[in-house]
Amino acid sequence: MPRAVLFDVDGTLTDTNHLHVVAWWEAFRQAGHGVAMRQIHRAIGLSAADLVAHLLGDERDSDEDEALAAAHDTLYGTWFDRLPALDGAQDLLRTLAGRGCRIVLATSAGGAELKALRRAIDADEVIAGVASADDVEAGKPGPEPVHQALEIVGVPAAEAVFVGDTVWDMKAASAAGVRAVALLSGGIPRADLEEAGAAAVYDDPAGLLKHLDSSLLGA
């Protein structure tokens, strides 16, 4: 069994990816950019700066980036008091902690957003630490968030597993030398997650918990 399990949050422990899609779509629309929701969905999991660059390209007016991110944050913030945890998320974290695993969140969220997500999960007593957007210079798909999470608990990459829901999560884990498990709860196809490095794929936290003993997290 791994000594540490690192978890993404949006789409992995909370059912919030599509809320982000709508908030980004409206932020882009208000600024005069027509960006398809399907394209935004595939970019969720990147940091705000990387998401804007990914969707609008290098030829965009980068002076607009901060305003777009601020608009997204304002729109997304209207849901802070009712963000939904995914089925089984809390039980999964508590079960792993009860077996001696150190639990760390590795997320692109920070500040008030992260606080709202942690309230939704409602398992702070078993979370050993958080590597958030506030703690790293470069987010996923780079390895820095994963390295930061490992450093928090003092566990080497070979003794950890990363659980996420996007190709960016899988690539970040692979770049850091950490085995990756993917969930379909963020809406990304199984084939894309496997191609990005997922060693195993489950439907959601409840599905992973159901098969925990035969998974990388229980082996």
mmCIF file with all atom_site columns, C-alpha atoms in Angstrom:
data_model
loop_
_atom_site.group_PDB
_atom_site.id
_atom_site.type_symbol
_atom_site.label_atom_id
_atom_site.label_alt_id
_atom_site.label_comp_id
_atom_site.label_asym_id
_atom_site.label_entity_id
_atom_site.label_seq_id
_atom_site.pdbx_PDB_ins_code
_atom_site.Cartn_x
_atom_site.Cartn_y
_atom_site.Cartn_z
_atom_site.occupancy
_atom_site.B_iso_or_equiv
_atom_site.pdbx_formal_charge
_atom_site.auth_seq_id
_atom_site.auth_comp_id
_atom_site.auth_asym_id
_atom_site.auth_atom_id
_atom_site.pdbx_PDB_model_num
ATOM 1   C CA . MET A 1 1   ? 0.000   0.000  0.000   1.00 0.00 ? 1   MET A CA 1
ATOM 2   C CA . PRO A 1 2   ? 1.341   3.488  -0.799  1.00 0.00 ? 2   PRO A CA 1
ATOM 3   C CA . ARG A 1 3   ? 2.517   5.668  2.062   1.00 0.00 ? 3   ARG A CA 1
ATOM 4   C CA . ALA A 1 4   ? 0.848   8.730  0.524   1.00 0.00 ? 4   ALA A CA 1
ATOM 5   C CA . VAL A 1 5   ? -2.074  9.317  -1.817  1.00 0.00 ? 5   VAL A CA 1
ATOM 6   C CA . LEU A 1 6   ? -2.210  12.655 -3.603  1.00 0.00 ? 6   LEU A CA 1
ATOM 7   C CA . PHE A 1 7   ? -5.595  13.888 -4.783  1.00 0.00 ? 7   PHE A CA 1
ATOM 8   C CA . ASP A 1 8   ? -6.656  16.466 -7.290  1.00 0.00 ? 8   ASP A CA 1
ATOM 9   C CA . VAL A 1 9   ? -9.893  18.138 -6.131  1.00 0.00 ? 9   VAL A CA 1
ATOM 10  C CA . ASP A 1 10  ? -12.094 19.533 -8.933  1.00 0.00 ? 10  ASP A CA 1
ATOM 11  C CA . GLY A 1 11  ? -13.673 16.618 -10.779 1.00 0.00 ? 11  GLY A CA 1
ATOM 12  C CA . THR A 1 12  ? -11.901 14.117 -8.523  1.00 0.00 ? 12  THR A CA 1
ATOM 13  C CA . LEU A 1 13  ? -13.354 14.775 -5.073  1.00 0.00 ? 13  LEU A CA 1
ATOM 14  C CA . THR A 1 14  ? -15.900 17.481 -5.973  1.00 0.00 ? 14  THR A CA 1
ATOM 15  C CA . ASP A 1 15  ? -18.403 17.610 -8.838  1.00 0.00 ? 15  ASP A CA 1
ATOM 16  C CA . THR A 1 16  ? -17.307 21.059 -9.966  1.00 0.00 ? 16  THR A CA 1
ATOM 17  C CA . ASN A 1 17  ? -15.695 20.798 -13.402 1.00 0.00 ? 17  ASN A CA 1
ATOM 18  C CA . HIS A 1 18  ? -18.799 21.852 -15.284 1.00 0.00 ? 18  HIS A CA 1
ATOM 19  C CA . LEU A 1 19  ? -19.338 24.809 -12.969 1.00 0.00 ? 19  LEU A CA 1
ATOM 20  C CA . HIS A 1 20  ? -15.854 25.953 -13.983 1.00 0.00 ? 20  HIS A CA 1
ATOM 21  C CA . VAL A 1 21  ? -16.760 25.470 -17.648 1.00 0.00 ? 21  VAL A CA 1
ATOM 22  C CA . VAL A 1 22  ? -19.823 27.712 -17.356 1.00 0.00 ? 22  VAL A CA 1
ATOM 23  C CA . ALA A 1 23  ? -17.915 30.355 -15.367 1.00 0.00 ? 23  ALA A CA 1
ATOM 24  C CA . TRP A 1 24  ? -15.066 30.453 -17.901 1.00 0.00 ? 24  TRP A CA 1
ATOM 25  C CA . TRP A 1 25  ? -17.501 30.479 -20.837 1.00 0.00 ? 25  TRP A CA 1
ATOM 26  C CA . GLU A 1 26  ? -19.283 33.511 -19.405 1.00 0.00 ? 26  GLU A CA 1
ATOM 27  C CA . ALA A 1 27  ? -16.004 35.256 -18.561 1.00 0.00 ? 27  ALA A CA 1
ATOM 28  C CA . PHE A 1 28  ? -14.829 34.810 -22.157 1.00 0.00 ? 28  PHE A CA 1
ATOM 29  C CA . ARG A 1 29  ? -18.227 35.875 -23.535 1.00 0.00 ? 29  ARG A CA 1
ATOM 30  C CA . GLN A 1 30  ? -18.240 39.080 -21.487 1.00 0.00 ? 30  GLN A CA 1
ATOM 31  C CA . ALA A 1 31  ? -14.808 39.899 -22.891 1.00 0.00 ? 31  ALA A CA 1
ATOM 32  C CA . GLY A 1 32  ? -15.943 39.298 -26.462 1.00 0.00 ? 32  GLY A CA 1
ATOM 33  C CA . HIS A 1 33  ? -14.423 35.841 -26.975 1.00 0.00 ? 33  HIS A CA 1
ATOM 34  C CA . GLY A 1 34  ? -16.494 32.981 -28.314 1.00 0.00 ? 34  GLY A CA 1
ATOM 35  C CA . VAL A 1 35  ? -14.971 29.813 -26.874 1.00 0.00 ? 35  VAL A CA 1
ATOM 36  C CA . ALA A 1 36  ? -16.858 26.516 -27.153 1.00 0.00 ? 36  ALA A CA 1
ATOM 37  C CA . MET A 1 37  ? -17.721 24.841 -23.861 1.00 0.00 ? 37  MET A CA 1
ATOM 38  C CA . ARG A 1 38  ? -16.245 21.527 -25.060 1.00 0.00 ? 38  ARG A CA 1
ATOM 39  C CA . GLN A 1 39  ? -12.887 23.255 -25.534 1.00 0.00 ? 39  GLN A CA 1
ATOM 40  C CA . ILE A 1 40  ? -13.077 24.846 -22.088 1.00 0.00 ? 40  ILE A CA 1
ATOM 41  C CA . HIS A 1 41  ? -13.960 21.489 -20.548 1.00 0.00 ? 41  HIS A CA 1
ATOM 42  C CA . ARG A 1 42  ? -10.796 19.875 -21.893 1.00 0.00 ? 42  ARG A CA 1
ATOM 43  C CA . ALA A 1 43  ? -8.710  22.718 -20.412 1.00 0.00 ? 43  ALA A CA 1
ATOM 44  C CA . ILE A 1 44  ? -10.117 22.480 -16.880 1.00 0.00 ? 44  ILE A CA 1
ATOM 45  C CA . GLY A 1 45  ? -7.345  21.494 -14.490 1.00 0.00 ? 45  GLY A CA 1
ATOM 46  C CA . LEU A 1 46  ? -4.840  23.977 -15.867 1.00 0.00 ? 46  LEU A CA 1
ATOM 47  C CA . SER A 1 47  ? -4.006  27.081 -13.873 1.00 0.00 ? 47  SER A CA 1
ATOM 48  C CA . ALA A 1 48  ? -5.993  30.178 -14.856 1.00 0.00 ? 48  ALA A CA 1
ATOM 49  C CA . ALA A 1 49  ? -3.063  31.691 -16.757 1.00 0.00 ? 49  ALA A CA 1
ATOM 50  C CA . ASP A 1 50  ? -2.334  28.454 -18.606 1.00 0.00 ? 50  ASP A CA 1
ATOM 51  C CA . LEU A 1 51  ? -6.005  27.881 -19.388 1.00 0.00 ? 51  LEU A CA 1
ATOM 52  C CA . VAL A 1 52  ? -6.398  31.322 -20.966 1.00 0.00 ? 52  VAL A CA 1
ATOM 53  C CA . ALA A 1 53  ? -3.210  30.862 -22.990 1.00 0.00 ? 53  ALA A CA 1
ATOM 54  C CA . HIS A 1 54  ? -4.271  27.372 -24.059 1.00 0.00 ? 54  HIS A CA 1
ATOM 55  C CA . LEU A 1 55  ? -7.690  28.543 -25.260 1.00 0.00 ? 55  LEU A CA 1
ATOM 56  C CA . LEU A 1 56  ? -6.901  31.965 -26.723 1.00 0.00 ? 56  LEU A CA 1
ATOM 57  C CA . GLY A 1 57  ? -3.397  31.275 -28.015 1.00 0.00 ? 57  GLY A CA 1
ATOM 58  C CA . ASP A 1 58  ? -0.144  33.188 -28.044 1.00 0.00 ? 58  ASP A CA 1
ATOM 59  C CA . GLU A 1 59  ? -1.547  35.950 -30.263 1.00 0.00 ? 59  GLU A CA 1
ATOM 60  C CA . ARG A 1 60  ? -4.048  37.065 -27.627 1.00 0.00 ? 60  ARG A CA 1
ATOM 61  C CA . ASP A 1 61  ? -3.808  40.345 -25.720 1.00 0.00 ? 61  ASP A CA 1
ATOM 62  C CA . SER A 1 62  ? -2.158  38.993 -22.571 1.00 0.00 ? 62  SER A CA 1
ATOM 63  C CA . ASP A 1 63  ? -2.982  42.211 -20.711 1.00 0.00 ? 63  ASP A CA 1
ATOM 64  C CA . GLU A 1 64  ? -6.517  40.822 -20.578 1.00 0.00 ? 64  GLU A CA 1
ATOM 65  C CA . ASP A 1 65  ? -5.551  37.602 -18.794 1.00 0.00 ? 65  ASP A CA 1
ATOM 66  C CA . GLU A 1 66  ? -5.957  38.851 -15.238 1.00 0.00 ? 66  GLU A CA 1
ATOM 67  C CA . ALA A 1 67  ? -9.357  40.386 -15.966 1.00 0.00 ? 67  ALA A CA 1
ATOM 68  C CA . LEU A 1 68  ? -10.565 37.121 -17.484 1.00 0.00 ? 68  LEU A CA 1
ATOM 69  C CA . ALA A 1 69  ? -9.373  35.151 -14.462 1.00 0.00 ? 69  ALA A CA 1
ATOM 70  C CA . ALA A 1 70  ? -10.993 37.650 -12.098 1.00 0.00 ? 70  ALA A CA 1
ATOM 71  C CA . ALA A 1 71  ? -14.288 37.397 -13.976 1.00 0.00 ? 71  ALA A CA 1
ATOM 72  C CA . HIS A 1 72  ? -14.172 33.610 -13.755 1.00 0.00 ? 72  HIS A CA 1
ATOM 73  C CA . ASP A 1 73  ? -13.438 33.773 -10.029 1.00 0.00 ? 73  ASP A CA 1
ATOM 74  C CA . THR A 1 74  ? -16.338 36.131 -9.407  1.00 0.00 ? 74  THR A CA 1
ATOM 75  C CA . LEU A 1 75  ? -18.764 33.981 -11.383 1.00 0.00 ? 75  LEU A CA 1
ATOM 76  C CA . TYR A 1 76  ? -17.562 30.710 -9.858  1.00 0.00 ? 76  TYR A CA 1
ATOM 77  C CA . GLY A 1 77  ? -17.661 32.245 -6.389  1.00 0.00 ? 77  GLY A CA 1
ATOM 78  C CA . THR A 1 78  ? -21.447 32.462 -6.540  1.00 0.00 ? 78  THR A CA 1
ATOM 79  C CA . TRP A 1 79  ? -21.510 28.668 -5.981  1.00 0.00 ? 79  TRP A CA 1
ATOM 80  C CA . PHE A 1 80  ? -19.109 28.552 -3.028  1.00 0.00 ? 80  PHE A CA 1
ATOM 81  C CA . ASP A 1 81  ? -21.820 27.820 -0.472  1.00 0.00 ? 81  ASP A CA 1
ATOM 82  C CA . ARG A 1 82  ? -23.158 24.792 -2.366  1.00 0.00 ? 82  ARG A CA 1
ATOM 83  C CA . LEU A 1 83  ? -20.249 23.061 -4.095  1.00 0.00 ? 83  LEU A CA 1
ATOM 84  C CA . PRO A 1 84  ? -21.038 19.325 -4.208  1.00 0.00 ? 84  PRO A CA 1
ATOM 85  C CA . ALA A 1 85  ? -18.648 16.596 -3.133  1.00 0.00 ? 85  ALA A CA 1
ATOM 86  C CA . LEU A 1 86  ? -18.671 13.495 -5.318  1.00 0.00 ? 86  LEU A CA 1
ATOM 87  C CA . ASP A 1 87  ? -20.230 10.320 -3.935  1.00 0.00 ? 87  ASP A CA 1
ATOM 88  C CA . GLY A 1 88  ? -17.741 8.433  -1.835  1.00 0.00 ? 88  GLY A CA 1
ATOM 89  C CA . ALA A 1 89  ? -15.138 11.208 -1.662  1.00 0.00 ? 89  ALA A CA 1
ATOM 90  C CA . GLN A 1 90  ? -15.217 11.664 2.094   1.00 0.00 ? 90  GLN A CA 1
ATOM 91  C CA . ASP A 1 91  ? -15.389 7.918  2.789   1.00 0.00 ? 91  ASP A CA 1
ATOM 92  C CA . LEU A 1 92  ? -12.475 7.249  0.427   1.00 0.00 ? 92  LEU A CA 1
ATOM 93  C CA . LEU A 1 93  ? -10.220 9.752  2.168   1.00 0.00 ? 93  LEU A CA 1
ATOM 94  C CA . ARG A 1 94  ? -11.132 8.517  5.632   1.00 0.00 ? 94  ARG A CA 1
ATOM 95  C CA . THR A 1 95  ? -10.689 4.869  4.677   1.00 0.00 ? 95  THR A CA 1
ATOM 96  C CA . LEU A 1 96  ? -7.232  5.514  3.266   1.00 0.00 ? 96  LEU A CA 1
ATOM 97  C CA . ALA A 1 97  ? -6.210  7.565  6.296   1.00 0.00 ? 97  ALA A CA 1
ATOM 98  C CA . GLY A 1 98  ? -7.471  4.784  8.555   1.00 0.00 ? 98  GLY A CA 1
ATOM 99  C CA . ARG A 1 99  ? -5.136  2.398  6.754   1.00 0.00 ? 99  ARG A CA 1
ATOM 100 C CA . GLY A 1 100 ? -2.176  4.636  7.427   1.00 0.00 ? 100 GLY A CA 1
ATOM 101 C CA . CYS A 1 101 ? -1.947  6.579  4.167   1.00 0.00 ? 101 CYS A CA 1
ATOM 102 C CA . ARG A 1 102 ? -1.021  10.247 4.260   1.00 0.00 ? 102 ARG A CA 1
ATOM 103 C CA . ILE A 1 103 ? -3.558  12.275 2.268   1.00 0.00 ? 103 ILE A CA 1
ATOM 104 C CA . VAL A 1 104 ? -2.445  15.393 0.368   1.00 0.00 ? 104 VAL A CA 1
ATOM 105 C CA . LEU A 1 105 ? -4.489  17.584 -1.963  1.00 0.00 ? 105 LEU A CA 1
ATOM 106 C CA . ALA A 1 106 ? -2.707  18.809 -5.103  1.00 0.00 ? 106 ALA A CA 1
ATOM 107 C CA . THR A 1 107 ? -4.939  21.353 -6.768  1.00 0.00 ? 107 THR A CA 1
ATOM 108 C CA . SER A 1 108 ? -4.970  24.393 -9.030  1.00 0.00 ? 108 SER A CA 1
ATOM 109 C CA . ALA A 1 109 ? -7.404  26.028 -6.604  1.00 0.00 ? 109 ALA A CA 1
ATOM 110 C CA . GLY A 1 110 ? -6.297  28.460 -3.926  1.00 0.00 ? 110 GLY A CA 1
ATOM 111 C CA . GLY A 1 111 ? -7.560  31.056 -1.490  1.00 0.00 ? 111 GLY A CA 1
ATOM 112 C CA . ALA A 1 112 ? -11.305 31.260 -0.887  1.00 0.00 ? 112 ALA A CA 1
ATOM 113 C CA . GLU A 1 113 ? -11.992 28.695 -3.607  1.00 0.00 ? 113 GLU A CA 1
ATOM 114 C CA . LEU A 1 114 ? -9.853  26.090 -1.886  1.00 0.00 ? 114 LEU A CA 1
ATOM 115 C CA . LYS A 1 115 ? -11.569 26.792 1.440   1.00 0.00 ? 115 LYS A CA 1
ATOM 116 C CA . ALA A 1 116 ? -14.960 26.246 -0.202  1.00 0.00 ? 116 ALA A CA 1
ATOM 117 C CA . LEU A 1 117 ? -13.797 22.975 -1.750  1.00 0.00 ? 117 LEU A CA 1
ATOM 118 C CA . ARG A 1 118 ? -12.469 21.712 1.567   1.00 0.00 ? 118 ARG A CA 1
ATOM 119 C CA . ARG A 1 119 ? -15.801 22.546 3.206   1.00 0.00 ? 119 ARG A CA 1
ATOM 120 C CA . ALA A 1 120 ? -17.555 20.527 0.523   1.00 0.00 ? 120 ALA A CA 1
ATOM 121 C CA . ILE A 1 121 ? -15.299 17.495 1.055   1.00 0.00 ? 121 ILE A CA 1
ATOM 122 C CA . ASP A 1 122 ? -15.642 17.792 4.851   1.00 0.00 ? 122 ASP A CA 1
ATOM 123 C CA . ALA A 1 123 ? -12.676 15.597 5.718   1.00 0.00 ? 123 ALA A CA 1
ATOM 124 C CA . ASP A 1 124 ? -10.083 18.068 6.972   1.00 0.00 ? 124 ASP A CA 1
ATOM 125 C CA . GLU A 1 125 ? -9.169  15.862 9.911   1.00 0.00 ? 125 GLU A CA 1
ATOM 126 C CA . VAL A 1 126 ? -7.554  13.300 7.569   1.00 0.00 ? 126 VAL A CA 1
ATOM 127 C CA . ILE A 1 127 ? -5.892  15.707 5.119   1.00 0.00 ? 127 ILE A CA 1
ATOM 128 C CA . ALA A 1 128 ? -2.198  16.020 5.965   1.00 0.00 ? 128 ALA A CA 1
ATOM 129 C CA . GLY A 1 129 ? -1.576  19.008 3.699   1.00 0.00 ? 129 GLY A CA 1
ATOM 130 C CA . VAL A 1 130 ? -2.369  20.873 0.505   1.00 0.00 ? 130 VAL A CA 1
ATOM 131 C CA . ALA A 1 131 ? -0.210  21.834 -2.462  1.00 0.00 ? 131 ALA A CA 1
ATOM 132 C CA . SER A 1 132 ? -2.308  24.619 -3.966  1.00 0.00 ? 132 SER A CA 1
ATOM 133 C CA . ALA A 1 133 ? -1.992  27.251 -6.668  1.00 0.00 ? 133 ALA A CA 1
ATOM 134 C CA . ASP A 1 134 ? -0.716  29.559 -3.923  1.00 0.00 ? 134 ASP A CA 1
ATOM 135 C CA . ASP A 1 135 ? 2.315   27.322 -3.302  1.00 0.00 ? 135 ASP A CA 1
ATOM 136 C CA . VAL A 1 136 ? 3.798   26.721 -6.759  1.00 0.00 ? 136 VAL A CA 1
ATOM 137 C CA . GLU A 1 137 ? 5.046   28.841 -9.635  1.00 0.00 ? 137 GLU A CA 1
ATOM 138 C CA . ALA A 1 138 ? 3.971   26.447 -12.398 1.00 0.00 ? 138 ALA A CA 1
ATOM 139 C CA . GLY A 1 139 ? 0.898   24.234 -12.295 1.00 0.00 ? 139 GLY A CA 1
ATOM 140 C CA . LYS A 1 140 ? -0.102  21.020 -14.009 1.00 0.00 ? 140 LYS A CA 1
ATOM 141 C CA . PRO A 1 141 ? 0.803   19.408 -16.378 1.00 0.00 ? 141 PRO A CA 1
ATOM 142 C CA . GLY A 1 142 ? 4.228   20.247 -14.958 1.00 0.00 ? 142 GLY A CA 1
ATOM 143 C CA . PRO A 1 143 ? 5.406   18.173 -11.981 1.00 0.00 ? 143 PRO A CA 1
ATOM 144 C CA . GLU A 1 144 ? 5.804   21.000 -9.456  1.00 0.00 ? 144 GLU A CA 1
ATOM 145 C CA . PRO A 1 145 ? 2.410   20.546 -7.704  1.00 0.00 ? 145 PRO A CA 1
ATOM 146 C CA . VAL A 1 146 ? 3.129   16.825 -7.303  1.00 0.00 ? 146 VAL A CA 1
ATOM 147 C CA . HIS A 1 147 ? 6.661   17.458 -6.027  1.00 0.00 ? 147 HIS A CA 1
ATOM 148 C CA . GLN A 1 148 ? 5.263   19.980 -3.544  1.00 0.00 ? 148 GLN A CA 1
ATOM 149 C CA . ALA A 1 149 ? 2.659   17.500 -2.312  1.00 0.00 ? 149 ALA A CA 1
ATOM 150 C CA . LEU A 1 150 ? 5.312   14.822 -1.796  1.00 0.00 ? 150 LEU A CA 1
ATOM 151 C CA . GLU A 1 151 ? 7.535   17.259 0.069   1.00 0.00 ? 151 GLU A CA 1
ATOM 152 C CA . ILE A 1 152 ? 4.702   18.146 2.454   1.00 0.00 ? 152 ILE A CA 1
ATOM 153 C CA . VAL A 1 153 ? 4.524   14.562 3.740   1.00 0.00 ? 153 VAL A CA 1
ATOM 154 C CA . GLY A 1 154 ? 8.149   13.585 3.137   1.00 0.00 ? 154 GLY A CA 1
ATOM 155 C CA . VAL A 1 155 ? 7.293   10.605 0.935   1.00 0.00 ? 155 VAL A CA 1
ATOM 156 C CA . PRO A 1 156 ? 9.292   9.631  -2.190  1.00 0.00 ? 156 PRO A CA 1
ATOM 157 C CA . ALA A 1 157 ? 7.544   9.397  -5.549  1.00 0.00 ? 157 ALA A CA 1
ATOM 158 C CA . ALA A 1 158 ? 7.884   5.612  -5.667  1.00 0.00 ? 158 ALA A CA 1
ATOM 159 C CA . GLU A 1 159 ? 5.800   5.266  -2.491  1.00 0.00 ? 159 GLU A CA 1
ATOM 160 C CA . ALA A 1 160 ? 2.905   7.482  -3.584  1.00 0.00 ? 160 ALA A CA 1
ATOM 161 C CA . VAL A 1 161 ? -0.106  7.338  -5.906  1.00 0.00 ? 161 VAL A CA 1
ATOM 162 C CA . PHE A 1 162 ? -1.801  10.318 -7.552  1.00 0.00 ? 162 PHE A CA 1
ATOM 163 C CA . VAL A 1 163 ? -5.576  10.317 -8.150  1.00 0.00 ? 163 VAL A CA 1
ATOM 164 C CA . GLY A 1 164 ? -6.996  12.796 -10.669 1.00 0.00 ? 164 GLY A CA 1
ATOM 165 C CA . ASP A 1 165 ? -9.547  13.237 -13.434 1.00 0.00 ? 165 ASP A CA 1
ATOM 166 C CA . THR A 1 166 ? -7.830  15.136 -16.265 1.00 0.00 ? 166 THR A CA 1
ATOM 167 C CA . VAL A 1 167 ? -5.051  14.505 -18.738 1.00 0.00 ? 167 VAL A CA 1
ATOM 168 C CA . TRP A 1 168 ? -3.167  17.342 -17.006 1.00 0.00 ? 168 TRP A CA 1
ATOM 169 C CA . ASP A 1 169 ? -3.278  15.376 -13.729 1.00 0.00 ? 169 ASP A CA 1
ATOM 170 C CA . MET A 1 170 ? -1.982  12.240 -15.416 1.00 0.00 ? 170 MET A CA 1
ATOM 171 C CA . LYS A 1 171 ? 0.828   14.121 -17.160 1.00 0.00 ? 171 LYS A CA 1
ATOM 172 C CA . ALA A 1 172 ? 1.838   15.910 -13.952 1.00 0.00 ? 172 ALA A CA 1
ATOM 173 C CA . ALA A 1 173 ? 2.007   12.629 -12.048 1.00 0.00 ? 173 ALA A CA 1
ATOM 174 C CA . SER A 1 174 ? 3.989   10.936 -14.814 1.00 0.00 ? 174 SER A CA 1
ATOM 175 C CA . ALA A 1 175 ? 6.425   13.856 -14.992 1.00 0.00 ? 175 ALA A CA 1
ATOM 176 C CA . ALA A 1 176 ? 6.997   13.527 -11.243 1.00 0.00 ? 176 ALA A CA 1
ATOM 177 C CA . GLY A 1 177 ? 7.477   9.762  -11.393 1.00 0.00 ? 177 GLY A CA 1
ATOM 178 C CA . VAL A 1 178 ? 4.303   8.997  -9.435  1.00 0.00 ? 178 VAL A CA 1
ATOM 179 C CA . ARG A 1 179 ? 1.857   6.244  -10.404 1.00 0.00 ? 179 ARG A CA 1
ATOM 180 C CA . ALA A 1 180 ? -1.487  7.693  -11.483 1.00 0.00 ? 180 ALA A CA 1
ATOM 181 C CA . VAL A 1 181 ? -5.078  6.544  -11.074 1.00 0.00 ? 181 VAL A CA 1
ATOM 182 C CA . ALA A 1 182 ? -7.806  8.340  -13.033 1.00 0.00 ? 182 ALA A CA 1
ATOM 183 C CA . LEU A 1 183 ? -11.493 8.925  -12.361 1.00 0.00 ? 183 LEU A CA 1
ATOM 184 C CA . LEU A 1 184 ? -14.136 9.476  -15.043 1.00 0.00 ? 184 LEU A CA 1
ATOM 185 C CA . SER A 1 185 ? -16.090 11.848 -12.792 1.00 0.00 ? 185 SER A CA 1
ATOM 186 C CA . GLY A 1 186 ? -14.518 14.909 -14.428 1.00 0.00 ? 186 GLY A CA 1
ATOM 187 C CA . GLY A 1 187 ? -15.949 13.991 -17.821 1.00 0.00 ? 187 GLY A CA 1
ATOM 188 C CA . ILE A 1 188 ? -12.742 13.119 -19.685 1.00 0.00 ? 188 ILE A CA 1
ATOM 189 C CA . PRO A 1 189 ? -12.824 9.905  -21.783 1.00 0.00 ? 189 PRO A CA 1
ATOM 190 C CA . ARG A 1 190 ? -11.091 6.799  -20.480 1.00 0.00 ? 190 ARG A CA 1
ATOM 191 C CA . ALA A 1 191 ? -8.881  6.461  -23.573 1.00 0.00 ? 191 ALA A CA 1
ATOM 192 C CA . ASP A 1 192 ? -7.524  9.996  -23.168 1.00 0.00 ? 192 ASP A CA 1
ATOM 193 C CA . LEU A 1 193 ? -6.704  9.407  -19.503 1.00 0.00 ? 193 LEU A CA 1
ATOM 194 C CA . GLU A 1 194 ? -4.945  6.131  -20.257 1.00 0.00 ? 194 GLU A CA 1
ATOM 195 C CA . GLU A 1 195 ? -2.962  7.707  -23.089 1.00 0.00 ? 195 GLU A CA 1
ATOM 196 C CA . ALA A 1 196 ? -1.852  10.471 -20.687 1.00 0.00 ? 196 ALA A CA 1
ATOM 197 C CA . GLY A 1 197 ? -0.484  7.934  -18.219 1.00 0.00 ? 197 GLY A CA 1
ATOM 198 C CA . ALA A 1 198 ? -3.294  6.523  -16.084 1.00 0.00 ? 198 ALA A CA 1
ATOM 199 C CA . ALA A 1 199 ? -2.422  3.053  -14.804 1.00 0.00 ? 199 ALA A CA 1
ATOM 200 C CA . ALA A 1 200 ? -6.076  2.374  -13.893 1.00 0.00 ? 200 ALA A CA 1
ATOM 201 C CA . VAL A 1 201 ? -9.401  4.146  -14.370 1.00 0.00 ? 201 VAL A CA 1
ATOM 202 C CA . TYR A 1 202 ? -12.514 4.110  -12.152 1.00 0.00 ? 202 TYR A CA 1
ATOM 203 C CA . ASP A 1 203 ? -15.879 5.827  -12.438 1.00 0.00 ? 203 ASP A CA 1
ATOM 204 C CA . ASP A 1 204 ? -15.665 8.068  -9.373  1.00 0.00 ? 204 ASP A CA 1
ATOM 205 C CA . PRO A 1 205 ? -14.486 8.050  -5.733  1.00 0.00 ? 205 PRO A CA 1
ATOM 206 C CA . ALA A 1 206 ? -17.222 5.588  -4.767  1.00 0.00 ? 206 ALA A CA 1
ATOM 207 C CA . GLY A 1 207 ? -16.114 3.246  -7.546  1.00 0.00 ? 207 GLY A CA 1
ATOM 208 C CA . LEU A 1 208 ? -12.498 3.449  -6.465  1.00 0.00 ? 208 LEU A CA 1
ATOM 209 C CA . LEU A 1 209 ? -13.484 2.801  -2.854  1.00 0.00 ? 209 LEU A CA 1
ATOM 210 C CA . LYS A 1 210 ? -15.498 -0.252 -3.910  1.00 0.00 ? 210 LYS A CA 1
ATOM 211 C CA . HIS A 1 211 ? -12.439 -1.715 -5.638  1.00 0.00 ? 211 HIS A CA 1
ATOM 212 C CA . LEU A 1 212 ? -9.888  -0.305 -3.210  1.00 0.00 ? 212 LEU A CA 1
ATOM 213 C CA . ASP A 1 213 ? -8.297  -3.590 -2.158  1.00 0.00 ? 213 ASP A CA 1
ATOM 214 C CA . SER A 1 214 ? -7.508  -4.576 -5.770  1.00 0.00 ? 214 SER A CA 1
ATOM 215 C CA . SER A 1 215 ? -6.349  -1.085 -6.783  1.00 0.00 ? 215 SER A CA 1
ATOM 216 C CA . LEU A 1 216 ? -2.937  0.578  -6.611  1.00 0.00 ? 216 LEU A CA 1
ATOM 217 C CA . LEU A 1 217 ? -4.128  2.234  -3.430  1.00 0.00 ? 217 LEU A CA 1
ATOM 218 C CA . GLY A 1 218 ? -4.768  -1.065 -1.685  1.00 0.00 ? 218 GLY A CA 1
ATOM 219 C CA . ALA A 1 219 ? -2.031  -3.261 -3.092  1.00 0.00 ? 219 ALA A CA 1
#
